[in-house]
Coordinates of C-alpha atoms and ligand atoms in Angstrom, one line a residue:
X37 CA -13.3 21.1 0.7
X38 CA -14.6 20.4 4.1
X39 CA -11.2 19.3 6.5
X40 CA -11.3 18.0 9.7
X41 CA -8.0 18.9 11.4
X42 CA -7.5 16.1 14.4
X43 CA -4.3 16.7 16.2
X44 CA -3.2 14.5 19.4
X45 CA -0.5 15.0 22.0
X46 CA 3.0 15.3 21.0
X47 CA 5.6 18.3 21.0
X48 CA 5.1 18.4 17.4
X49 CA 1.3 19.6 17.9
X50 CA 2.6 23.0 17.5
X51 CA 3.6 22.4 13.5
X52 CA -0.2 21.4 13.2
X53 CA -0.6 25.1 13.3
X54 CA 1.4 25.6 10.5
X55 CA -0.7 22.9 8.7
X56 CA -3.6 24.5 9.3
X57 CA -2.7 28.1 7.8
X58 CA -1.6 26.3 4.2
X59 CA -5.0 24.4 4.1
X60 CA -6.8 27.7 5.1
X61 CA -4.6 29.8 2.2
X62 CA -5.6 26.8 0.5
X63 CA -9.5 27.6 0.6
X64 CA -10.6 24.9 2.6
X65 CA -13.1 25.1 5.5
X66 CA -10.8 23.4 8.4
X67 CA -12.1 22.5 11.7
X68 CA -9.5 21.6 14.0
X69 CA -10.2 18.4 16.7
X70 CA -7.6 18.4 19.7
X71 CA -7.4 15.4 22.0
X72 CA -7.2 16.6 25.5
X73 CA -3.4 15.9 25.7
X74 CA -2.8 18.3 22.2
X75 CA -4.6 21.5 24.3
X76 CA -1.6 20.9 26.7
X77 CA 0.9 22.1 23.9
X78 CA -1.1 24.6 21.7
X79 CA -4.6 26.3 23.3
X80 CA -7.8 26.2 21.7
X81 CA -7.8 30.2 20.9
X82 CA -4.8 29.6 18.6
X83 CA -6.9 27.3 16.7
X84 CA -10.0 29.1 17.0
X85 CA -8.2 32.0 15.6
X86 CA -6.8 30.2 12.8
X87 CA -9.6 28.3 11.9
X88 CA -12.3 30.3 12.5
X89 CA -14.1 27.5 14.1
X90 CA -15.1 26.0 17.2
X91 CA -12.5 23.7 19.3
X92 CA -13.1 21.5 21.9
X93 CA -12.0 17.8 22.3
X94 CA -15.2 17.1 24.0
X95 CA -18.6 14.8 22.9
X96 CA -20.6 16.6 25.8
X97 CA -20.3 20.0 24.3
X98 CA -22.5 21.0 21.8
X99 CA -24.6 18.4 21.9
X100 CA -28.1 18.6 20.6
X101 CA -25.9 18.9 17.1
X102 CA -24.7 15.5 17.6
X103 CA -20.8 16.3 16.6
X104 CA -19.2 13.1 17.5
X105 CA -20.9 11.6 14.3
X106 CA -21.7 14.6 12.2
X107 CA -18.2 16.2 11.8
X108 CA -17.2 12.9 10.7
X109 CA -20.2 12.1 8.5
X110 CA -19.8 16.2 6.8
X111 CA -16.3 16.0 6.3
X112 CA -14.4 15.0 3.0
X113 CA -10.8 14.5 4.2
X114 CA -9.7 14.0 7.7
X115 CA -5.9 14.7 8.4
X116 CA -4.8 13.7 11.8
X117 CA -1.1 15.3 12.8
X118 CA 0.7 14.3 14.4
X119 CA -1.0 11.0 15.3
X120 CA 0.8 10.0 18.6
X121 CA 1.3 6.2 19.4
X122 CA -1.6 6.4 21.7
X123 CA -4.1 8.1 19.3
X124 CA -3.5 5.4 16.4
X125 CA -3.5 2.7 19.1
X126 CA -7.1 4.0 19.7
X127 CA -7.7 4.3 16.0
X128 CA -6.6 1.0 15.4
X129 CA -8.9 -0.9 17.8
X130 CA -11.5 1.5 17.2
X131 CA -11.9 3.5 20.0
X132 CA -14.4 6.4 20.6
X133 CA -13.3 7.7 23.9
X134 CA -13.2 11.5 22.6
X135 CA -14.4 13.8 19.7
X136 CA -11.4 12.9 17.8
X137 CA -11.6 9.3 17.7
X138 CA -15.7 9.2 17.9
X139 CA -15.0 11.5 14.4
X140 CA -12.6 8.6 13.0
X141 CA -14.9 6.0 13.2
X142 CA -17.8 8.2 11.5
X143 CA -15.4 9.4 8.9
X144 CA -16.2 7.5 5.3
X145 CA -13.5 10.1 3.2
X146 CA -9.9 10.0 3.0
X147 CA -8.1 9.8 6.3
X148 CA -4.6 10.5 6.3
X149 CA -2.5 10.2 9.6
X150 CA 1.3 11.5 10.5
X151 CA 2.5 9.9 12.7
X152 CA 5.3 11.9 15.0
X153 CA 6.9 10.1 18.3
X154 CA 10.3 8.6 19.8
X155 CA 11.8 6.2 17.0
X156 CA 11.0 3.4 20.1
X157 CA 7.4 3.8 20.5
X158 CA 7.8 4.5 16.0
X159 CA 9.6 0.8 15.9
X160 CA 7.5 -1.1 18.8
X161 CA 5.8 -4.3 17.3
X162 CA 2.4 -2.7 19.1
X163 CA 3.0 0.6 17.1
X164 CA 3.6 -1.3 13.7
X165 CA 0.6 -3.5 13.8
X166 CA -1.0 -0.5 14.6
X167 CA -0.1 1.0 11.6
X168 CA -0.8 -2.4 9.3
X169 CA -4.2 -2.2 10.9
X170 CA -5.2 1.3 9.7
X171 CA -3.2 1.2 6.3
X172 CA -5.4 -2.6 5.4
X173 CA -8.6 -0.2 6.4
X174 CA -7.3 2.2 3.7
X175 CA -5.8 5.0 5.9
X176 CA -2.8 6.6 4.2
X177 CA -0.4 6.9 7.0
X178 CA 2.8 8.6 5.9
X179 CA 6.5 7.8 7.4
X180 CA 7.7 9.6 9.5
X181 CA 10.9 11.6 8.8
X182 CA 14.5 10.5 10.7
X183 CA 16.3 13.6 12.3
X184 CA 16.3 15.1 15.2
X185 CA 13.4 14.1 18.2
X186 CA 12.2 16.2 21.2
X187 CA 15.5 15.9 23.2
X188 CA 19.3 15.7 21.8
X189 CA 18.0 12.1 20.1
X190 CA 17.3 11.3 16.6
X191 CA 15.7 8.4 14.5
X192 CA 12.6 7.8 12.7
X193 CA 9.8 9.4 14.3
X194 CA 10.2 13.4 13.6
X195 CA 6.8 14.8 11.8
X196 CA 7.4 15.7 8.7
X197 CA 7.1 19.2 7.4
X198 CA 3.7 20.9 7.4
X199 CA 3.7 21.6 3.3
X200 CA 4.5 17.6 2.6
X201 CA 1.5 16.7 5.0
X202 CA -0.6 19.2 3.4
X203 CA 0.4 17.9 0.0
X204 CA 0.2 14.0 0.7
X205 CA -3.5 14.7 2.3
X206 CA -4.7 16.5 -0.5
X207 CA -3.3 13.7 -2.9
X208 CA -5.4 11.4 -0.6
X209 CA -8.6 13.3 -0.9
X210 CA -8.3 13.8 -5.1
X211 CA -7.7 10.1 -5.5
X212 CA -11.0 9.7 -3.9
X213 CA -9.8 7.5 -0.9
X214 CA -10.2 4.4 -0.8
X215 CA -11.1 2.2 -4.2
X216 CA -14.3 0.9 -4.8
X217 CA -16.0 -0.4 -7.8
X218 CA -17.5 2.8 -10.0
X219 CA -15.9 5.3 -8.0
X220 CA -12.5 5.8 -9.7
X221 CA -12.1 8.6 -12.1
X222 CA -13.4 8.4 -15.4
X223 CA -11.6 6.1 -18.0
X224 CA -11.7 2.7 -20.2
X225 CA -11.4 0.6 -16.5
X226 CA -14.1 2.4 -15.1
X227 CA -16.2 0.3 -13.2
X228 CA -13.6 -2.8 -13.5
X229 CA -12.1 -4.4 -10.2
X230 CA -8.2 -5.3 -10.7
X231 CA -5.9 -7.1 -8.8
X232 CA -2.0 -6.7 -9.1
X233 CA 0.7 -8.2 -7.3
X234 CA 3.6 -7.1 -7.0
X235 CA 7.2 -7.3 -5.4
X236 CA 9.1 -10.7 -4.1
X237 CA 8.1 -12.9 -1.7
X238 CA 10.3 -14.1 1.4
X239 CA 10.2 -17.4 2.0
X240 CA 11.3 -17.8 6.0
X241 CA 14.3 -20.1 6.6
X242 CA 14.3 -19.5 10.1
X243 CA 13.4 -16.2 12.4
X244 CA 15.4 -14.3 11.1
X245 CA 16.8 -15.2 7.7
X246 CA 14.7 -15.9 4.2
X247 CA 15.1 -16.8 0.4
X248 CA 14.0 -13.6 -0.9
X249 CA 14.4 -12.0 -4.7
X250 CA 15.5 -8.7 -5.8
X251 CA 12.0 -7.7 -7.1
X252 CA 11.7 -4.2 -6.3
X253 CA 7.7 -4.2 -7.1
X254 CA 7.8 -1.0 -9.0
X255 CA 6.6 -2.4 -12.3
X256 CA 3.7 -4.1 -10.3
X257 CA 3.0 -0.6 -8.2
X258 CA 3.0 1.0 -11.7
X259 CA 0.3 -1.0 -13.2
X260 CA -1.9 -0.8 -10.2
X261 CA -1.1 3.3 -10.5
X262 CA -1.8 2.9 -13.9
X263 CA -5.3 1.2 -13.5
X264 CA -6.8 3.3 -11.2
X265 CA -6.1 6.3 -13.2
X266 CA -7.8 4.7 -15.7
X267 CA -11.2 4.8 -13.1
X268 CA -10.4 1.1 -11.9
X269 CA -11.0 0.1 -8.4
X270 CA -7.5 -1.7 -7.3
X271 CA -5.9 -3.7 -4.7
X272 CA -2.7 -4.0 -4.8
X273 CA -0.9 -7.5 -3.1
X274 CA 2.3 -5.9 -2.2
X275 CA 5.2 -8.5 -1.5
X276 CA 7.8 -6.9 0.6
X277 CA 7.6 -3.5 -1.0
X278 CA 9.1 -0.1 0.3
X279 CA 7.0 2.0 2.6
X280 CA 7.3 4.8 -0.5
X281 CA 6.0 2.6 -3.3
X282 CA 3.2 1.7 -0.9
X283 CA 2.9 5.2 0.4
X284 CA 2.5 6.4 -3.3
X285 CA -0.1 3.9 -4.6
X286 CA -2.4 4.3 -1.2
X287 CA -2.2 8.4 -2.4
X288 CA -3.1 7.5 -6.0
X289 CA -6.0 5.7 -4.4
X290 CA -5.1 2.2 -4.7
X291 CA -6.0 -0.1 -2.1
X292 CA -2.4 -1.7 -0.7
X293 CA -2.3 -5.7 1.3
X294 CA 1.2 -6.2 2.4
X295 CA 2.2 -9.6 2.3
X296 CA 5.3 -11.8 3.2
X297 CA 5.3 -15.2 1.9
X298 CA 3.7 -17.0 -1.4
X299 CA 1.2 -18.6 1.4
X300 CA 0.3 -15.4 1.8
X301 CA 0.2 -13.7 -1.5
X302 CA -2.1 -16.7 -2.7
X303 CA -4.4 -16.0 -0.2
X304 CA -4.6 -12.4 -0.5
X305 CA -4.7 -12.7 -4.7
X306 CA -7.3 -15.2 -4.8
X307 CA -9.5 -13.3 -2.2
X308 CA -9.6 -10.2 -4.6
X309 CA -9.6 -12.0 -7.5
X310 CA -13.0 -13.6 -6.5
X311 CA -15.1 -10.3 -7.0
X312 CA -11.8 -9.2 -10.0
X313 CA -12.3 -8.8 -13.5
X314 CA -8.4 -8.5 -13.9
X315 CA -5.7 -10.0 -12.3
X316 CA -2.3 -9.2 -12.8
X317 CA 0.8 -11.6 -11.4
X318 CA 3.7 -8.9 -11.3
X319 CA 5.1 -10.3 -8.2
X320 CA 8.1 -12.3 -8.2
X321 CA 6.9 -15.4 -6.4
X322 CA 9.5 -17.8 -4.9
X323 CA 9.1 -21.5 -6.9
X324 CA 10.3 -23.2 -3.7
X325 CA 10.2 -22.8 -0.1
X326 CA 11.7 -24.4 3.2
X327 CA 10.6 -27.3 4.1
X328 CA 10.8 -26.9 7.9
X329 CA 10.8 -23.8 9.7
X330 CA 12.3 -23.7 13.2
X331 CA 10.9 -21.1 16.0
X332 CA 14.3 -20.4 17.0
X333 CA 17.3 -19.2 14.8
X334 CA 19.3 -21.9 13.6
X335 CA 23.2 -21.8 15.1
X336 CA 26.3 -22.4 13.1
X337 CA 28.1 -25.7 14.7
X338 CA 32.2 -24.6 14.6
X339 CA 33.5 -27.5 12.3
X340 CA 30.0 -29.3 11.0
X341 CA 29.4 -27.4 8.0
X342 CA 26.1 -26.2 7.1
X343 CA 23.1 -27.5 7.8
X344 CA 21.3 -28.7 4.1
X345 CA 18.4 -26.6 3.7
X346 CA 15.4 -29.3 2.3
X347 CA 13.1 -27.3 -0.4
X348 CA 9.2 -28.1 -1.2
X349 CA 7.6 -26.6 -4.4
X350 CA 5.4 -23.8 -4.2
X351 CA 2.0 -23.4 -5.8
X352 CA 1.8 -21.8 -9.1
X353 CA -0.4 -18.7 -8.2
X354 CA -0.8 -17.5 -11.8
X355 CA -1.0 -21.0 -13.4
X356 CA -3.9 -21.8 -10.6
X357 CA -5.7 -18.5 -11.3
X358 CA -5.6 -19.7 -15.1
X359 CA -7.0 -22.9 -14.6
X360 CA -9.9 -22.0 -11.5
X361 CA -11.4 -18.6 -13.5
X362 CA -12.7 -17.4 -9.9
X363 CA -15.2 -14.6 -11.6
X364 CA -16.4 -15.5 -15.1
X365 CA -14.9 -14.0 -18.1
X366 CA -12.3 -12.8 -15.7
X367 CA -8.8 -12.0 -17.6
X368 CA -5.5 -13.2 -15.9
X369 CA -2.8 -11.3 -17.2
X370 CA 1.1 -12.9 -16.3
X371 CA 4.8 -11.9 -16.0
X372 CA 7.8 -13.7 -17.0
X373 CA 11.4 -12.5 -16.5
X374 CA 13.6 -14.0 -18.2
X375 CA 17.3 -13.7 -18.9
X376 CA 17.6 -16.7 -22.2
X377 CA 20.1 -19.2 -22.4
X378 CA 21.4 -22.4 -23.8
X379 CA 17.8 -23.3 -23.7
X380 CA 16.1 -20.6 -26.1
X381 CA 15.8 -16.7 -26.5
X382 CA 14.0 -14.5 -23.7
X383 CA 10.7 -14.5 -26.1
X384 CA 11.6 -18.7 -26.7
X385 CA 11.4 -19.2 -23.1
X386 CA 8.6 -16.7 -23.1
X387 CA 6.5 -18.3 -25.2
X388 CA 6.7 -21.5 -23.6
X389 CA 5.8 -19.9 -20.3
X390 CA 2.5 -18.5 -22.0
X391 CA 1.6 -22.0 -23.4
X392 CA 2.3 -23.7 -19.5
X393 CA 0.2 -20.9 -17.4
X394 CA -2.5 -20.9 -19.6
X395 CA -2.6 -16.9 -18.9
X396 CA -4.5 -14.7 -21.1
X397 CA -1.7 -12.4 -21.7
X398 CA 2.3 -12.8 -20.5
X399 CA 4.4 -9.4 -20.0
X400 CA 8.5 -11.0 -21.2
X401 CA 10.8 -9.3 -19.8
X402 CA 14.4 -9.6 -20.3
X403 CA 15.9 -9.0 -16.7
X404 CA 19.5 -9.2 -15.1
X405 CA 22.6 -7.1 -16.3
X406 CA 20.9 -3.8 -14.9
X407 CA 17.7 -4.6 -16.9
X408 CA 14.1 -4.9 -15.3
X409 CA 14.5 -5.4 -11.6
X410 CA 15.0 -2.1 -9.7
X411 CA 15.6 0.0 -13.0
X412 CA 13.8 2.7 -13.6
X413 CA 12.5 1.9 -17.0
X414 CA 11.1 -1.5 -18.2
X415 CA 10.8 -3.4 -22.1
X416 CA 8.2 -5.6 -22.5
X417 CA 6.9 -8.2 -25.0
X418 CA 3.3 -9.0 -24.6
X419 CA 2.0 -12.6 -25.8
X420 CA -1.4 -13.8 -25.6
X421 CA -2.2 -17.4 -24.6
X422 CA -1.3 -19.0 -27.6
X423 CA 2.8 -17.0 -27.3
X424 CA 1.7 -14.9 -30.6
X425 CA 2.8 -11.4 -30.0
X426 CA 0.6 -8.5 -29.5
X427 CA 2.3 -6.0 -28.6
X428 CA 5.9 -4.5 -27.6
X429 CA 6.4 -1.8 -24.9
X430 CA 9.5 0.4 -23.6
X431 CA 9.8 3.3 -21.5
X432 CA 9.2 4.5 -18.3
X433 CA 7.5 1.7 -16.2
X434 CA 4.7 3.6 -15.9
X435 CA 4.5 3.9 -19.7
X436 CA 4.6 0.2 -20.1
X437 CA 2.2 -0.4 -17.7
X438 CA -0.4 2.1 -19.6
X439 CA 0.9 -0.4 -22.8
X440 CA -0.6 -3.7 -21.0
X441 CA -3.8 -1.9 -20.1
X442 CA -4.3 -1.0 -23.8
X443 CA -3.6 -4.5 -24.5
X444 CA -5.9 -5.4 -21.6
X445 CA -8.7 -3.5 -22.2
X446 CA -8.6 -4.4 -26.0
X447 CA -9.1 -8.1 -25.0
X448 CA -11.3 -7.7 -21.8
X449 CA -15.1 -8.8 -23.2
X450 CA -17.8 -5.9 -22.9
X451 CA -14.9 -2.9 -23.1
Ligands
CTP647 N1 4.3 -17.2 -10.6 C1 3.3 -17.7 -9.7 N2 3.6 -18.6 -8.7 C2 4.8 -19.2 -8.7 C3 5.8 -18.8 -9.6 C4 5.5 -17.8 -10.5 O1 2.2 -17.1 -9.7 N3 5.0 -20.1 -7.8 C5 3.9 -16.2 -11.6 C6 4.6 -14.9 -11.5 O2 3.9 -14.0 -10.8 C7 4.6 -14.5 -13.0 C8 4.7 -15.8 -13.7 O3 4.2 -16.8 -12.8 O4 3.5 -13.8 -13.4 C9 6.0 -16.2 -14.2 O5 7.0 -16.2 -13.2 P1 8.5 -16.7 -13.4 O6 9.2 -16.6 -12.2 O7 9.0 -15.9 -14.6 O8 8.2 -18.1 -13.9 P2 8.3 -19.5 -13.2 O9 6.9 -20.2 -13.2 O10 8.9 -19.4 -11.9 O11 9.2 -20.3 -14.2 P3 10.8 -20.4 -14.3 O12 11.3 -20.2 -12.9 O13 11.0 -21.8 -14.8 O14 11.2 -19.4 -15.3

């Protein structure tokens, strides 16, 4: 594989050299691309030596060969560490000021970024929309480690070891990058488009507080997993999930929108869903949201009593998605956790649920008591529209979500 090696300014430039020894004993042709700043910590020869290649930061060197768009046009994974604040400010607003970031924007394979600074500049609102920027665009950008920093400080912000950025990049690159229709790997979803959600949504209350659900989204992360190694091309609508279930579908190749609130999960569902030939509601989407939302945080009067918090209903995403059909013969595929009561059994109230969405298929799940949400295994009862059972599923969540893509792909026309 052809690897294009950008490193920018940071203390941590020196484990870049580190990085580029494994890929080398790895067998891939590396080219290293230093900002200006990085040649301040490690010189050129060292990476000339290493790579047996060429370095320079410059786009006035070398140029009747035109490098600032033909490295990144020849190169089939780019792995930028560490990516200092300043380099993925540049990245994220699209900046060509040098080689490396002239390469980024030339760059169609995987591009996978480490992040190393102080856990300030790491945490700064300007750093982190920096990073949702890039990860939208399908860049994997991995977490940094916590431990210790430059000085006698620690926090979030360390780069992480040379081997597990060697690892996650070369996960990046064999997923095939970002997902697009046709270019998964081979399967029975090859050539499909799928949307999943997955995870709870937050419903603000004020700035800082929210009604929120214990939906760890790993069912949801699963199924999207699941699809694309099936040769799907996936977005995945990610409600409030960990940085590591996120990190771990953008490796598998799946396409990750980080969302908040229902507002926003509707939006970003019924955008995919548009060009999708599956959608799947995994998420746990609030029923009801505030009513008002103040700009400020809402104080506790000694001796009032709480303030009543006035609820308004929330869309149905999945019962909309039912009724609109926004791509013919597209197949909507629902959840429905359940715990049974006075009411009716978990496949009772099941059943009902499939009759009121109007869903192709429902995935019951019993949850509470240490079932379903955040454990690590999953049992699910899968109805069609009409509640009639078609198939049963335990395991590993991954295991069940391979079960609903059999029962998918059976009923999905032309498959
Ligand atoms: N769902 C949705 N929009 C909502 C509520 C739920 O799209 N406002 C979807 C979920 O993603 C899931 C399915 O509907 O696929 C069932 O969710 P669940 O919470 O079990 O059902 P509710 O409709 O909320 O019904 P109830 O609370 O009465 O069980």
């Amino acid at each position: 594989m052809r690897i294009l090696l950008g490193v920018s300014g940071g203390i941590a430039a020196y484990k870049a050299v580190l990085l580029l020894r494994l890929l080398r004993e790895d067998g891939h042709a590396v080219r290293v691309i230093p900002t200006a700043s990085a040649l301040r910590f490690v010189g050129a020869p060292t990476f000339e030596a290493l790579s047996g290649e060429p370095v320079t930061d410059e786009v006035f060197e070398d140029v009747a060969h035109v490098p600032h768009v033909a490295l990144g046009q020849g190169a089939d994974l780019v792995v930028v560490a560490p990516a200092t604040a300043d380099l993925l400010a540049r990245a994220a607003t699209g900046r060509a000021d040098d080689l490396l970031t002239s390469t980024l924007l030339t760059a169609r394979c995987p591009v996978v970024m480490a992040p190393a600074m102080h856990t300030e500049m790491w945490e700064h609102p300007a750093t982190r929309a920096n990073v949702a920027t890039l990860r939208e665009r399908g860049v994997t950008v991995i977490e940094p480690e916590s431990g210790r920093l430059t000085g006698a400080d620690t926090g979030p912000g360390r780069l992480p070891e040379p081997e597990e950025i060697a690892r996650a990049a070369l996960a990046a690159a064999a997923s095939a990058g970002p997902s697009t229709p046709g270019d998964g790997p081979p399967g029975d979803l090859s050539g499909r488009t799928v949307v999943v959600s997955a995870g709870g949504t937050r419903e603000p209350i004020d700035p800082v507080r929210f009604i929120g659900n214990r939906s760890s989204g790993r069912q949801g992360a699963a199924l999207a997993e699941a699809a694309r190694a099936r040769g799907a091309a996936v977005t995945l609508v990610a409600a409030n999930l960990d940085d590591a279930v996120c990190g771990a579908a953008r490796a598998a190749g799946v396409v990750v929108v980080p969302v908040e609130t229902t507002a926003e999960l509707r939006d970003a569902v019924r955008a995919g869903a548009s060009e999708a030939d599956v959608v799947v509601m995994a998420a746990a989407v609030a029923d009801f949201r505030p009513a008002d939302v103040p700009d400020a945080k809402i104080k506790k009067v000694p001796g009032e009593g709480p303030a009543p918090l006035t609820l308004v209903e929330n869309p149905d995403v999945l019962a909309e998605l039912a009724h609109d059909r926004l791509r013919p013969g597209q197949l909507v595929v629902g959840f429905a956790a359940e715990t049974g009561d006075a009411d009716g059994s978990v496949l009772e109230h099941g059943r009902r649920k499939a009759l009121r969405k109007g869903a192709d298929l429902l995935a019951v799940n019993a949850v509470g008591a240490g079932r379903g949400f955040g454990a690590p295994t999953n049992a699910v009862t899968v109805l069609d529209g009409r509640g009639e059972v078609v198939t049963e599923a335990a395991g590993s969540k991954r295991e069940v979500a391979d079960a609903i893509w059999d029962a998918v792909t059976k009923t999905l026309p032309g498959i």
